Coordinates of C-alpha atoms in Angstrom, one line a residue:
Chain A
M861 CA -39.1 7.5 17.6
E862 CA -38.0 4.8 20.1
N863 CA -34.8 2.8 19.8
N864 CA -33.4 5.6 17.8
R865 CA -30.1 6.4 19.5
V866 CA -27.0 4.8 18.2
L867 CA -23.4 5.2 19.4
I868 CA -20.6 3.7 17.2
I869 CA -17.4 2.8 18.9
G870 CA -14.5 2.7 16.4
A871 CA -15.0 4.8 13.4
G872 CA -12.9 3.0 10.9
G873 CA -14.3 1.8 7.6
I874 CA -16.9 -0.5 9.1
G875 CA -18.1 1.9 11.7
A876 CA -18.3 4.9 9.4
Y877 CA -20.0 3.0 6.6
F878 CA -22.7 1.2 8.7
G879 CA -23.1 4.2 11.0
G880 CA -23.7 6.4 7.9
R881 CA -26.3 4.0 6.6
L882 CA -28.2 4.0 9.9
A883 CA -28.2 7.8 9.8
Q884 CA -29.7 7.5 6.3
A885 CA -32.4 5.3 7.8
G886 CA -33.3 8.1 10.2
M887 CA -31.5 7.1 13.4
E888 CA -29.5 9.5 15.5
V889 CA -26.0 8.2 15.1
A890 CA -23.1 9.5 17.1
V891 CA -19.5 8.2 17.0
V892 CA -16.5 7.8 19.3
C893 CA -13.3 8.5 17.4
R894 CA -9.7 8.3 18.7
S895 CA -7.1 9.2 16.2
N896 CA -9.4 11.0 13.7
Y897 CA -11.5 13.0 16.2
T898 CA -10.7 16.4 15.0
P899 CA -11.3 15.9 11.2
V900 CA -14.5 14.0 11.8
K901 CA -15.8 16.5 14.3
K902 CA -15.1 19.2 11.7
N903 CA -16.1 17.6 8.5
G904 CA -17.9 14.3 9.2
F905 CA -17.2 11.4 6.9
D906 CA -16.8 11.4 3.2
I907 CA -17.8 7.9 1.9
R908 CA -16.9 6.8 -1.6
S909 CA -19.1 3.8 -2.2
I910 CA -19.9 1.4 -5.1
A911 CA -23.5 2.0 -4.2
G912 CA -23.1 5.8 -4.6
D913 CA -21.0 8.3 -2.7
F914 CA -22.5 9.9 0.4
S915 CA -21.6 12.0 3.4
F916 CA -22.1 11.0 7.0
N917 CA -22.3 13.9 9.5
P918 CA -22.7 12.2 12.9
A919 CA -25.2 13.6 15.4
G920 CA -22.3 13.7 17.8
V921 CA -18.5 13.1 17.8
Y922 CA -16.8 12.1 21.0
R923 CA -13.4 11.2 22.2
S924 CA -14.7 8.6 24.6
C925 CA -17.9 6.9 25.7
A926 CA -17.9 9.0 28.9
E927 CA -18.6 12.1 26.8
Y928 CA -21.8 10.7 25.2
P929 CA -24.9 12.4 26.8
G930 CA -27.8 10.3 27.9
A931 CA -28.3 6.7 27.0
A932 CA -27.8 4.9 23.6
D933 CA -30.3 2.3 22.5
Y934 CA -27.6 0.6 20.5
L935 CA -23.9 0.7 21.3
I936 CA -22.3 -0.6 18.1
V937 CA -18.7 -1.8 18.5
T938 CA -16.7 -1.8 15.3
T939 CA -13.1 -1.7 16.5
K940 CA -10.5 -4.2 15.4
V941 CA -10.4 -7.2 17.7
L942 CA -7.0 -6.9 19.3
P943 CA -5.6 -7.9 22.7
E944 CA -4.7 -4.3 23.4
I945 CA -8.3 -3.1 22.8
E946 CA -10.3 -3.9 25.9
A947 CA -13.8 -3.4 24.6
V948 CA -15.4 -4.2 28.0
K949 CA -13.6 -1.1 29.5
I950 CA -13.9 1.1 26.5
I951 CA -17.7 0.9 26.3
A952 CA -18.4 0.8 30.1
A953 CA -19.4 4.4 30.5
A954 CA -22.0 4.2 27.7
V955 CA -23.7 1.0 28.8
K956 CA -26.9 2.2 30.4
P957 CA -30.1 0.4 31.4
G958 CA -31.7 -0.9 28.2
T959 CA -28.7 -0.4 26.0
A960 CA -28.2 -3.2 23.5
I961 CA -24.5 -4.0 22.7
V962 CA -23.9 -4.8 19.0
L963 CA -20.6 -6.3 17.8
I964 CA -19.8 -6.0 14.1
Q965 CA -16.4 -7.6 14.2
N966 CA -14.3 -10.4 12.8
G967 CA -13.3 -13.6 14.5
I968 CA -14.6 -16.2 16.8
G969 CA -15.2 -16.1 20.6
I970 CA -15.2 -12.3 20.5
E971 CA -18.4 -12.0 22.5
T972 CA -17.4 -13.9 25.7
D973 CA -15.8 -11.0 27.7
I974 CA -18.7 -8.6 26.9
A975 CA -21.3 -11.2 27.6
A976 CA -19.8 -11.9 31.0
A977 CA -19.3 -8.2 31.9
Y978 CA -22.8 -7.2 30.9
P979 CA -25.1 -10.2 31.6
D980 CA -28.2 -8.1 31.7
H981 CA -27.8 -6.4 28.3
E982 CA -28.9 -7.7 25.0
L983 CA -25.8 -8.7 23.0
I984 CA -26.2 -8.7 19.2
S985 CA -23.4 -10.3 17.3
A986 CA -22.9 -9.4 13.7
V987 CA -20.8 -10.6 10.7
A988 CA -20.2 -8.1 7.9
Y989 CA -19.6 -9.1 4.4
I990 CA -18.0 -6.0 2.9
G991 CA -14.9 -4.5 1.4
V992 CA -14.4 -1.2 3.1
F993 CA -11.5 0.7 4.7
R994 CA -10.6 4.1 5.9
E995 CA -8.3 5.7 3.4
S996 CA -7.5 8.7 5.5
D997 CA -8.8 10.4 8.6
N998 CA -12.4 10.9 7.5
R999 CA -12.4 9.4 4.0
I1000 CA -13.9 5.9 3.6
E1001 CA -13.6 3.6 0.6
H1002 CA -16.4 1.1 0.1
Q1003 CA -15.3 -1.2 -2.6
A1004 CA -17.3 -4.4 -2.4
A1005 CA -20.4 -6.1 -1.1
G1006 CA -22.0 -4.7 2.0
H1007 CA -24.4 -6.9 3.8
L1008 CA -24.8 -8.1 7.4
K1009 CA -26.0 -11.2 9.3
M1010 CA -26.8 -10.7 13.0
G1011 CA -28.3 -12.5 15.8
L1012 CA -28.6 -12.5 19.6
Y1013 CA -25.5 -14.0 21.1
R1014 CA -27.5 -15.8 23.7
G1015 CA -30.0 -17.0 21.1
G1016 CA -33.6 -16.3 20.5
S1017 CA -35.1 -13.1 19.0
S1018 CA -35.9 -9.6 20.1
A1019 CA -37.7 -6.4 19.1
K1020 CA -34.4 -4.5 19.2
L1021 CA -32.7 -6.9 16.9
D1022 CA -35.6 -6.8 14.4
L1023 CA -35.7 -3.0 14.6
L1024 CA -32.0 -2.7 13.8
C1025 CA -32.2 -5.1 10.9
R1026 CA -35.2 -3.1 9.5
A1027 CA -33.2 0.1 9.8
F1028 CA -30.3 -1.3 7.9
N1029 CA -32.6 -2.7 5.2
R1030 CA -34.4 0.7 4.9
A1031 CA -31.0 2.2 4.1
G1032 CA -30.3 -0.4 1.4
V1033 CA -28.0 -2.6 3.5
E1034 CA -29.2 -6.2 3.3
C1035 CA -29.3 -7.3 6.9
E1036 CA -30.5 -10.7 7.9
A1037 CA -31.5 -11.7 11.4
V1038 CA -30.2 -15.2 12.0
A1039 CA -31.0 -17.7 14.8
D1040 CA -27.4 -19.0 15.0
I1041 CA -24.8 -16.3 14.6
E1042 CA -22.1 -18.6 15.9
F1043 CA -22.6 -20.8 12.8
C1044 CA -22.4 -17.7 10.6
R1045 CA -19.1 -16.7 12.3
W1046 CA -17.6 -20.1 11.6
V1047 CA -18.7 -20.0 7.9
K1048 CA -16.9 -16.7 7.5
L1049 CA -14.0 -18.0 9.5
V1050 CA -13.4 -20.9 7.1
W1051 CA -12.4 -18.3 4.5
N1052 CA -10.8 -15.7 6.8
T1053 CA -8.6 -18.0 8.8
P1054 CA -6.6 -19.4 5.8
Y1055 CA -6.6 -16.5 3.4
N1056 CA -5.7 -13.7 5.8
P1057 CA -2.5 -15.1 7.2
V1058 CA -1.4 -16.7 3.9
S1059 CA -1.8 -13.4 2.1
V1060 CA 0.7 -11.8 4.7
L1061 CA 3.1 -14.7 5.0
A1062 CA 3.4 -15.4 1.3
G1063 CA 5.0 -12.0 1.0
G1064 CA 2.0 -9.9 0.3
A1065 CA -0.1 -12.1 -2.0
D1066 CA -3.5 -11.0 -3.2
T1067 CA -6.3 -13.5 -3.7
R1068 CA -5.5 -14.1 -7.3
V1069 CA -1.8 -14.9 -6.5
I1070 CA -2.9 -17.3 -3.8
S1071 CA -5.5 -19.0 -6.1
T1072 CA -3.1 -19.4 -9.0
T1073 CA -0.1 -20.7 -7.0
P1074 CA -0.9 -24.4 -6.6
E1075 CA 1.1 -24.8 -3.4
L1076 CA -0.7 -21.8 -1.8
D1077 CA -4.1 -22.9 -3.1
D1078 CA -3.5 -26.4 -1.6
L1079 CA -2.4 -24.8 1.7
C1080 CA -5.6 -22.8 1.9
M1081 CA -7.6 -25.9 1.2
E1082 CA -5.8 -27.8 4.0
L1083 CA -6.2 -24.9 6.4
M1084 CA -9.9 -24.8 5.7
R1085 CA -10.1 -28.6 6.4
E1086 CA -8.5 -27.9 9.8
V1087 CA -10.9 -25.1 10.6
C1088 CA -13.8 -27.3 9.7
A1089 CA -12.5 -30.1 11.9
V1090 CA -12.3 -27.7 14.9
A1091 CA -15.9 -26.5 14.1
A1092 CA -17.1 -30.1 13.9
A1093 CA -15.5 -30.9 17.3
R1094 CA -17.5 -28.1 18.7
G1095 CA -20.7 -29.5 17.2
I1096 CA -20.9 -27.0 14.4
H1097 CA -21.3 -28.9 11.1
L1098 CA -20.4 -26.7 8.2
P1099 CA -21.8 -27.5 4.7
A1100 CA -19.9 -30.3 3.0
D1101 CA -19.0 -28.2 0.0
I1102 CA -17.9 -25.1 1.8
I1103 CA -14.2 -25.7 1.0
R1104 CA -14.7 -26.3 -2.7
K1105 CA -17.0 -23.2 -2.9
N1106 CA -14.5 -21.0 -1.1
L1107 CA -11.7 -22.1 -3.4
D1108 CA -13.9 -21.5 -6.5
Y1109 CA -15.2 -18.2 -5.3
T1110 CA -11.7 -16.9 -4.5
R1111 CA -10.4 -17.9 -7.9
A1112 CA -13.4 -16.3 -9.7
F1113 CA -13.4 -13.1 -7.8
P1114 CA -11.4 -10.0 -8.9
P1115 CA -8.0 -10.0 -7.1
Y1116 CA -8.0 -8.2 -3.8
K1117 CA -5.9 -7.8 -0.7
T1118 CA -7.2 -9.3 2.5
S1119 CA -7.9 -6.9 5.4
M1120 CA -5.0 -8.5 7.3
L1121 CA -2.6 -7.8 4.4
L1122 CA -3.8 -4.2 4.3
D1123 CA -3.2 -3.9 8.0
F1124 CA 0.3 -5.5 7.6
E1125 CA 1.2 -3.1 4.8
H1126 CA 0.2 -0.2 7.0
K1127 CA 2.2 -1.6 9.9
R1128 CA -1.0 -1.8 11.9
P1129 CA -1.6 -4.7 14.4
L1130 CA -3.1 -7.8 12.9
E1131 CA -6.3 -9.5 14.1
A1132 CA -4.2 -12.6 14.5
E1133 CA -5.8 -13.8 17.8
A1134 CA -9.4 -13.4 16.8
I1135 CA -9.0 -14.9 13.3
V1136 CA -6.3 -17.6 13.8
G1137 CA -5.1 -17.8 17.5
K1138 CA -8.6 -18.5 18.8
V1139 CA -9.1 -21.4 16.4
V1140 CA -5.8 -22.9 17.5
Q1141 CA -6.8 -22.5 21.1
L1142 CA -10.1 -24.2 20.5
A1143 CA -8.4 -27.0 18.6
R1144 CA -6.0 -27.7 21.4
A1145 CA -8.9 -27.7 23.9
A1146 CA -10.7 -30.2 21.7
R1147 CA -7.5 -32.2 20.9
V1148 CA -8.0 -31.7 17.2
A1149 CA -4.7 -31.7 15.3
V1150 CA -4.2 -28.5 13.4
P1151 CA -0.5 -28.6 12.4
R1152 CA -0.8 -26.1 9.5
L1153 CA -2.9 -23.6 11.6
E1154 CA -0.3 -23.8 14.4
T1155 CA 2.5 -23.2 11.9
V1156 CA 0.8 -20.2 10.3
Y1157 CA -0.2 -18.8 13.7
A1158 CA 3.3 -19.0 15.1
L1159 CA 4.8 -17.3 12.0
L1160 CA 2.1 -14.7 11.8
T1161 CA 2.4 -13.6 15.4
A1162 CA 6.2 -13.2 15.1
A1163 CA 5.9 -11.4 11.7
D1164 CA 3.3 -9.0 13.2
I1165 CA 5.6 -8.0 16.0
S1166 CA 8.6 -7.7 13.8
N1167 CA 6.6 -5.6 11.2
R1168 CA 5.4 -3.2 13.8
S1169 CA 8.8 -2.8 15.4
R1170 CA 10.2 -1.5 12.1
S1171 CA 10.1 2.2 11.4
Chain B
M1141 CA 53.4 -32.0 -6.4
E1142 CA 50.6 -34.2 -7.7
N1143 CA 46.9 -33.5 -7.2
N1144 CA 47.7 -29.9 -6.7
R1145 CA 45.5 -28.0 -9.1
V1146 CA 42.2 -26.7 -7.7
L1147 CA 39.5 -24.8 -9.5
I1148 CA 36.8 -23.2 -7.4
I1149 CA 33.4 -22.5 -9.0
G1150 CA 31.4 -19.9 -7.2
A1151 CA 33.6 -17.5 -5.3
G1152 CA 31.2 -16.3 -2.6
G1153 CA 32.0 -16.7 1.1
I1154 CA 32.4 -20.4 1.1
G1155 CA 34.5 -20.6 -2.1
A1156 CA 36.8 -17.8 -1.3
Y1157 CA 37.4 -18.9 2.3
F1158 CA 38.1 -22.6 1.6
G1159 CA 39.9 -21.8 -1.6
G1160 CA 42.1 -19.4 0.3
R1161 CA 42.9 -22.1 2.9
L1162 CA 43.9 -24.6 0.2
A1163 CA 46.2 -22.0 -1.3
Q1164 CA 47.8 -21.6 2.2
A1165 CA 48.2 -25.3 2.2
G1166 CA 50.4 -25.0 -1.0
M1167 CA 47.8 -25.9 -3.6
E1168 CA 47.5 -24.0 -6.9
V1169 CA 44.0 -22.5 -6.5
A1170 CA 42.2 -20.7 -9.3
V1171 CA 38.6 -19.4 -9.2
V1172 CA 35.7 -18.8 -11.6
C1173 CA 33.9 -15.6 -10.7
R1174 CA 30.8 -14.1 -12.3
S1175 CA 29.7 -10.8 -10.8
N1176 CA 32.9 -10.1 -9.0
Y1177 CA 35.4 -11.0 -11.7
T1178 CA 37.1 -7.6 -12.2
P1179 CA 37.7 -6.7 -8.5
V1180 CA 38.9 -10.3 -7.7
K1181 CA 41.2 -10.4 -10.8
K1182 CA 42.7 -7.1 -9.8
N1183 CA 43.0 -7.4 -6.0
G1184 CA 42.2 -11.0 -5.0
F1185 CA 40.2 -11.6 -1.9
D1186 CA 40.5 -9.8 1.4
I1187 CA 39.3 -12.2 4.1
R1188 CA 38.5 -11.0 7.6
S1189 CA 38.5 -14.1 9.8
I1190 CA 38.0 -15.0 13.4
A1191 CA 41.1 -17.2 12.9
G1192 CA 43.1 -14.2 11.7
D1193 CA 42.7 -12.0 8.6
F1194 CA 44.4 -13.1 5.4
S1195 CA 44.5 -12.4 1.7
F1196 CA 43.9 -14.9 -1.0
N1197 CA 45.3 -14.1 -4.4
P1198 CA 44.1 -16.9 -6.7
A1199 CA 46.5 -18.5 -9.1
G1200 CA 44.0 -17.6 -11.9
V1201 CA 40.7 -15.8 -12.1
Y1202 CA 38.4 -16.8 -14.9
R1203 CA 34.9 -15.8 -16.1
S1204 CA 34.0 -19.4 -16.9
C1205 CA 35.3 -23.0 -16.7
A1206 CA 36.1 -22.9 -20.4
E1207 CA 38.9 -20.3 -19.8
Y1208 CA 40.7 -22.6 -17.3
P1209 CA 43.9 -23.9 -18.9
G1210 CA 44.8 -27.5 -18.6
A1211 CA 43.1 -29.9 -16.2
A1212 CA 42.2 -29.4 -12.5
D1213 CA 42.7 -32.2 -10.1
Y1214 CA 39.8 -30.9 -8.0
L1215 CA 36.9 -29.0 -9.3
I1216 CA 35.2 -27.5 -6.2
V1217 CA 31.7 -26.3 -6.6
T1218 CA 30.6 -23.8 -4.0
T1219 CA 27.7 -22.1 -5.7
K1220 CA 24.3 -21.7 -4.1
V1221 CA 22.0 -24.6 -4.9
L1222 CA 19.3 -23.0 -7.0
P1223 CA 17.1 -24.3 -9.8
E1224 CA 18.6 -21.6 -12.1
I1225 CA 22.2 -22.7 -11.5
E1226 CA 22.8 -25.7 -13.6
A1227 CA 26.0 -27.0 -12.1
V1228 CA 26.3 -29.9 -14.7
K1229 CA 26.6 -27.4 -17.5
I1230 CA 28.6 -24.8 -15.7
I1231 CA 31.4 -27.2 -14.8
A1232 CA 31.3 -29.2 -18.1
A1233 CA 34.3 -27.5 -19.8
A1234 CA 36.6 -28.1 -16.8
V1235 CA 35.8 -31.8 -16.2
K1236 CA 38.8 -33.5 -17.6
P1237 CA 40.0 -37.1 -17.2
G1238 CA 41.0 -37.6 -13.6
T1239 CA 39.3 -34.5 -12.3
A1240 CA 37.5 -35.1 -9.0
I1241 CA 34.3 -33.1 -8.5
V1242 CA 33.8 -31.7 -5.0
L1243 CA 30.5 -30.2 -3.8
I1244 CA 30.7 -27.9 -0.8
Q1245 CA 27.0 -27.1 -0.7
N1246 CA 23.9 -27.1 1.4
G1247 CA 20.9 -29.4 1.1
I1248 CA 20.0 -32.9 0.3
G1249 CA 20.0 -34.8 -3.0
I1250 CA 22.3 -32.2 -4.5
E1251 CA 24.7 -34.7 -6.0
T1252 CA 22.3 -36.7 -8.2
D1253 CA 22.5 -34.7 -11.4
I1254 CA 26.3 -34.4 -11.3
A1255 CA 26.7 -38.1 -10.4
A1256 CA 24.5 -39.0 -13.4
A1257 CA 26.3 -36.6 -15.8
Y1258 CA 29.8 -37.6 -14.8
P1259 CA 29.7 -41.3 -13.8
D1260 CA 33.4 -41.8 -14.3
H1261 CA 34.6 -39.0 -12.0
E1262 CA 35.2 -39.2 -8.4
L1263 CA 32.4 -37.2 -6.7
I1264 CA 33.3 -35.8 -3.2
S1265 CA 30.4 -34.4 -1.3
A1266 CA 31.1 -32.0 1.6
V1267 CA 29.2 -30.3 4.3
A1268 CA 30.6 -27.1 5.7
Y1269 CA 30.1 -25.9 9.3
I1270 CA 30.9 -22.2 9.0
G1271 CA 29.6 -18.7 9.3
V1272 CA 31.0 -16.9 6.3
F1273 CA 29.6 -14.5 3.7
R1274 CA 30.8 -12.2 1.0
E1275 CA 30.3 -8.6 2.3
S1276 CA 31.3 -6.9 -0.9
D1277 CA 32.8 -7.9 -4.3
N1278 CA 36.1 -9.3 -2.9
R1279 CA 35.7 -8.9 0.8
I1280 CA 34.8 -11.9 2.9
E1281 CA 33.6 -12.1 6.5
H1282 CA 34.4 -15.3 8.3
Q1283 CA 32.5 -15.1 11.6
A1284 CA 32.0 -18.5 13.1
A1285 CA 33.3 -22.1 13.1
G1286 CA 34.9 -23.4 9.9
H1287 CA 35.2 -27.1 9.6
L1288 CA 34.3 -29.7 7.0
K1289 CA 33.0 -33.2 6.7
M1290 CA 33.5 -34.9 3.3
G1291 CA 33.1 -38.3 1.7
L1292 CA 32.7 -40.0 -1.6
Y1293 CA 29.2 -39.8 -2.8
R1294 CA 29.3 -43.3 -4.1
G1295 CA 30.9 -44.6 -0.9
G1296 CA 34.3 -46.0 -0.1
S1297 CA 37.6 -44.1 0.2
S1298 CA 40.2 -42.7 -2.2
A1299 CA 43.6 -41.2 -2.2
K1300 CA 42.3 -38.0 -3.7
L1301 CA 39.8 -37.6 -0.8
D1302 CA 42.5 -38.2 1.8
L1303 CA 44.8 -35.8 0.1
L1304 CA 42.2 -33.0 0.0
C1305 CA 41.4 -33.6 3.7
R1306 CA 45.1 -33.4 4.6
A1307 CA 45.5 -30.2 2.7
F1308 CA 42.6 -28.6 4.6
N1309 CA 44.0 -29.8 7.9
R1310 CA 47.4 -28.4 7.0
A1311 CA 45.9 -25.0 6.6
G1312 CA 44.1 -25.2 10.0
V1313 CA 40.7 -26.2 8.6
E1314 CA 39.5 -29.3 10.5
C1315 CA 38.3 -31.6 7.8
E1316 CA 37.1 -35.1 8.5
A1317 CA 36.7 -37.8 5.8
V1318 CA 33.5 -39.7 6.5
A1319 CA 32.2 -43.0 5.3
D1320 CA 28.5 -41.8 5.1
I1321 CA 28.2 -38.3 3.9
E1322 CA 24.5 -38.7 3.2
F1323 CA 24.1 -39.2 7.0
C1324 CA 26.0 -36.0 7.7
R1325 CA 23.9 -34.1 5.2
W1326 CA 20.7 -35.2 7.1
V1327 CA 22.2 -34.2 10.4
K1328 CA 22.9 -30.8 9.1
L1329 CA 19.5 -30.6 7.5
V1330 CA 17.7 -31.3 10.7
W1331 CA 18.9 -27.8 11.8
N1332 CA 18.8 -26.1 8.4
T1333 CA 15.3 -27.1 7.3
P1334 CA 13.5 -25.6 10.2
Y1335 CA 15.6 -22.6 11.2
N1336 CA 16.2 -21.2 7.7
P1337 CA 12.6 -20.8 6.5
V1338 CA 11.3 -19.8 10.0
S1339 CA 13.9 -17.0 10.2
V1340 CA 12.5 -15.6 7.0
L1341 CA 8.8 -16.2 7.5
A1342 CA 8.7 -14.9 11.1
G1343 CA 9.6 -11.5 9.7
G1344 CA 13.4 -11.7 9.9
A1345 CA 14.0 -13.4 13.2
D1346 CA 17.5 -14.2 14.3
T1347 CA 18.2 -17.5 16.2
R1348 CA 17.8 -15.8 19.6
V1349 CA 14.3 -14.5 18.7
I1350 CA 13.3 -17.9 17.4
S1351 CA 14.6 -19.7 20.6
T1352 CA 13.0 -17.3 23.0
T1353 CA 9.6 -17.2 21.3
P1354 CA 7.8 -20.3 22.6
E1355 CA 5.6 -20.7 19.5
L1356 CA 8.6 -20.5 17.1
D1357 CA 10.7 -22.7 19.3
D1358 CA 7.9 -25.3 19.3
L1359 CA 7.5 -24.9 15.6
C1360 CA 11.2 -25.6 15.0
M1361 CA 10.9 -28.7 17.2
E1362 CA 8.0 -30.0 15.3
L1363 CA 9.7 -29.3 11.9
M1364 CA 12.7 -31.2 13.1
R1365 CA 10.5 -34.2 14.0
E1366 CA 9.1 -34.1 10.5
V1367 CA 12.6 -34.0 9.0
C1368 CA 13.7 -37.0 11.2
A1369 CA 10.6 -38.9 10.1
V1370 CA 11.5 -38.4 6.5
A1371 CA 15.1 -39.5 7.2
A1372 CA 13.9 -42.6 9.0
A1373 CA 11.6 -43.5 6.1
R1374 CA 14.8 -43.5 4.0
G1375 CA 16.6 -45.8 6.4
I1376 CA 18.6 -43.0 7.9
H1377 CA 18.3 -43.1 11.7
L1378 CA 19.4 -39.9 13.3
P1379 CA 20.5 -39.8 16.9
A1380 CA 17.5 -39.9 19.3
D1381 CA 18.6 -36.7 21.0
I1382 CA 19.4 -34.6 17.9
I1383 CA 16.3 -32.4 18.3
R1384 CA 16.8 -31.6 21.9
K1385 CA 20.5 -30.9 21.2
N1386 CA 19.7 -28.6 18.3
L1387 CA 17.2 -26.6 20.4
D1388 CA 19.7 -26.3 23.3
Y1389 CA 22.5 -25.4 21.0
T1390 CA 20.5 -22.7 19.2
R1391 CA 19.4 -21.2 22.5
A1392 CA 22.9 -21.1 23.9
F1393 CA 24.6 -19.8 20.8
P1394 CA 25.0 -16.0 20.2
P1395 CA 22.1 -14.7 18.1
Y1396 CA 22.8 -14.9 14.4
K1397 CA 20.9 -14.6 11.1
T1398 CA 20.6 -17.8 9.0
S1399 CA 22.1 -17.8 5.5
M1400 CA 18.6 -17.8 4.1
L1401 CA 17.6 -14.7 6.0
L1402 CA 20.7 -13.0 4.8
D1403 CA 19.9 -13.9 1.3
F1404 CA 16.3 -12.7 1.7
E1405 CA 17.4 -9.4 3.1
H1406 CA 19.6 -8.9 0.1
K1407 CA 16.8 -9.9 -2.2
R1408 CA 18.8 -12.9 -3.4
P1409 CA 17.2 -16.2 -4.4
L1410 CA 16.7 -18.6 -1.5
E1411 CA 18.0 -22.2 -1.4
A1412 CA 14.4 -23.2 -0.8
E1413 CA 14.4 -26.3 -3.0
A1414 CA 17.6 -27.8 -1.7
I1415 CA 16.9 -27.2 2.0
V1416 CA 13.1 -27.5 2.2
G1417 CA 11.5 -28.5 -1.1
K1418 CA 13.6 -31.6 -1.5
V1419 CA 12.6 -32.9 1.9
V1420 CA 8.9 -32.3 1.1
Q1421 CA 9.4 -34.2 -2.1
L1422 CA 11.1 -37.1 -0.4
A1423 CA 8.3 -37.1 2.3
R1424 CA 5.6 -37.4 -0.4
A1425 CA 7.4 -40.2 -2.2
A1426 CA 7.7 -42.1 1.1
R1427 CA 4.2 -41.1 2.2
V1428 CA 5.3 -39.5 5.3
A1429 CA 3.0 -36.7 6.6
V1430 CA 4.9 -33.4 6.8
P1431 CA 2.1 -30.8 7.2
R1432 CA 4.3 -28.2 8.8
L1433 CA 7.1 -28.6 6.3
E1434 CA 4.6 -28.3 3.4
T1435 CA 3.1 -25.2 5.0
V1436 CA 6.5 -23.5 5.4
Y1437 CA 7.6 -24.6 1.9
A1438 CA 4.5 -23.2 0.2
L1439 CA 4.8 -19.8 2.0
L1440 CA 8.6 -19.6 1.6
T1441 CA 8.5 -20.2 -2.2
A1442 CA 5.9 -17.5 -2.6
A1443 CA 7.7 -15.1 -0.3
D1444 CA 10.9 -15.6 -2.2
I1445 CA 9.3 -14.8 -5.5
S1446 CA 7.5 -11.8 -4.1
N1447 CA 10.7 -10.5 -2.4
R1448 CA 12.8 -10.7 -5.6
S1449 CA 10.1 -9.0 -7.6
R1450 CA 10.3 -5.9 -5.4
S1451 CA 12.7 -3.2 -6.3

């Protein structure tokens, strides 16, 4: 089978879950693990999923991309988006002729460095709608949803993109190829950019607490307005009712903790730049006033540093 | 000696320190204590002060105003300003004909309920510039500054106000009688309203951390601008250089924790309403846009509730 070799970089919840599904679809899926190399090498992943528990025994487990033998057809990056994680360097050794690079990550503007460093490689950008996290070294908890939207960062369509979508769909993961992945990223950002930092800064608030506290609910609405204004300034016109739908959806959904709050509680670094800082940066470049986003961003960055400095 | 009897309500750092100074000035100073009644009744206050340590053995220690015998000339309220502390009711039993009510408290608009409930009593409003806190039941730490500005809430001047100022000055506490105490409150608020909540929400930042983190320093500057805009809308025109001076002062001063941060760390309720919420409320009434203040206020209120609900 062609286009069959997959290497996952960053085997947290997202990487293990979607990697495991591609293995179920018949692909040869290897993983690069850092902290959890030994337990994964020994036992693979144990995935508890709302869609039925399953195991994922990677075709290979490596400590770095340099150890991966031969060439991958898909190099799927599922690390957190953090300033200290330099994806361009981390993947370098595994980028071979014909390798497509796939980013399943949060945030906006996350593709630019990779696109610049690897101009001759297909770059597939993907947004995941899923509640999944790594509970321990090789144990993954999949609690909600689980679908993908992906598209070529530089636009257009490709056989590799179609093939990857079909593989996901074969394994029961709804995966839609979209023409404008940037638009999809902004749609997701309209929710992520308010709720993630507010959940942390409000003292550890789940979505229900946010929705039922009028001042926080209003704050999220105003933050969403600011995100939409930044998108509009960049020519991305989000649906008129997106804010109202997000508020309603969040209120109706069972209470849950945002991924940023989970990271904060585990004293892990926050994706503050990719989810909030980048929007502030784009706003400033476009001279769009985002006073609430700036406020939240300044406080979040400081709280993140302070949180990690504590034992 | 006339006008000699003082009753302090709320014997935390502020109450014990200024009460102790009035006792040194020859006044008969009693205190109402709640949580620390027994140790204070037994041993009085032990005050460690940058101006020299001293003891304060109150002329009387009571559990409530109702226990106070006779009539006080000055009823000095030094409690925190919290929604759950109803000063009007707490002091009721001690408000006798001729009793002047003195508020040494933070915030804005803190006098209105008392003024309405006791229209025939002199109401002296005071702003304290001091770093003092209660370290344990009867042990007080006085670490910085220690002067007062006070004036009649309803304007004008009075013999009682002058006499109280003179008593403080006799005991080495610089105390200035001012014609416009409301103006003084706003001046203090321009510092308090930004730095207090930012110190909490930024993950426990002292003034040095705030001043040396550009995003937080900028945030405080913008918050000060919003406070000044609200003041201006109310006809209070603060000095043009107040913001620059506050930024410079904070940067130059030795690092310290705001009173709100100390309260947060001890899981005590925050003076969020008096210091932040009231400004937001006045802004809305005057239709002044305060997006950063609203953001900080929403987050602070939620963080306060969450913080106190944790064991």
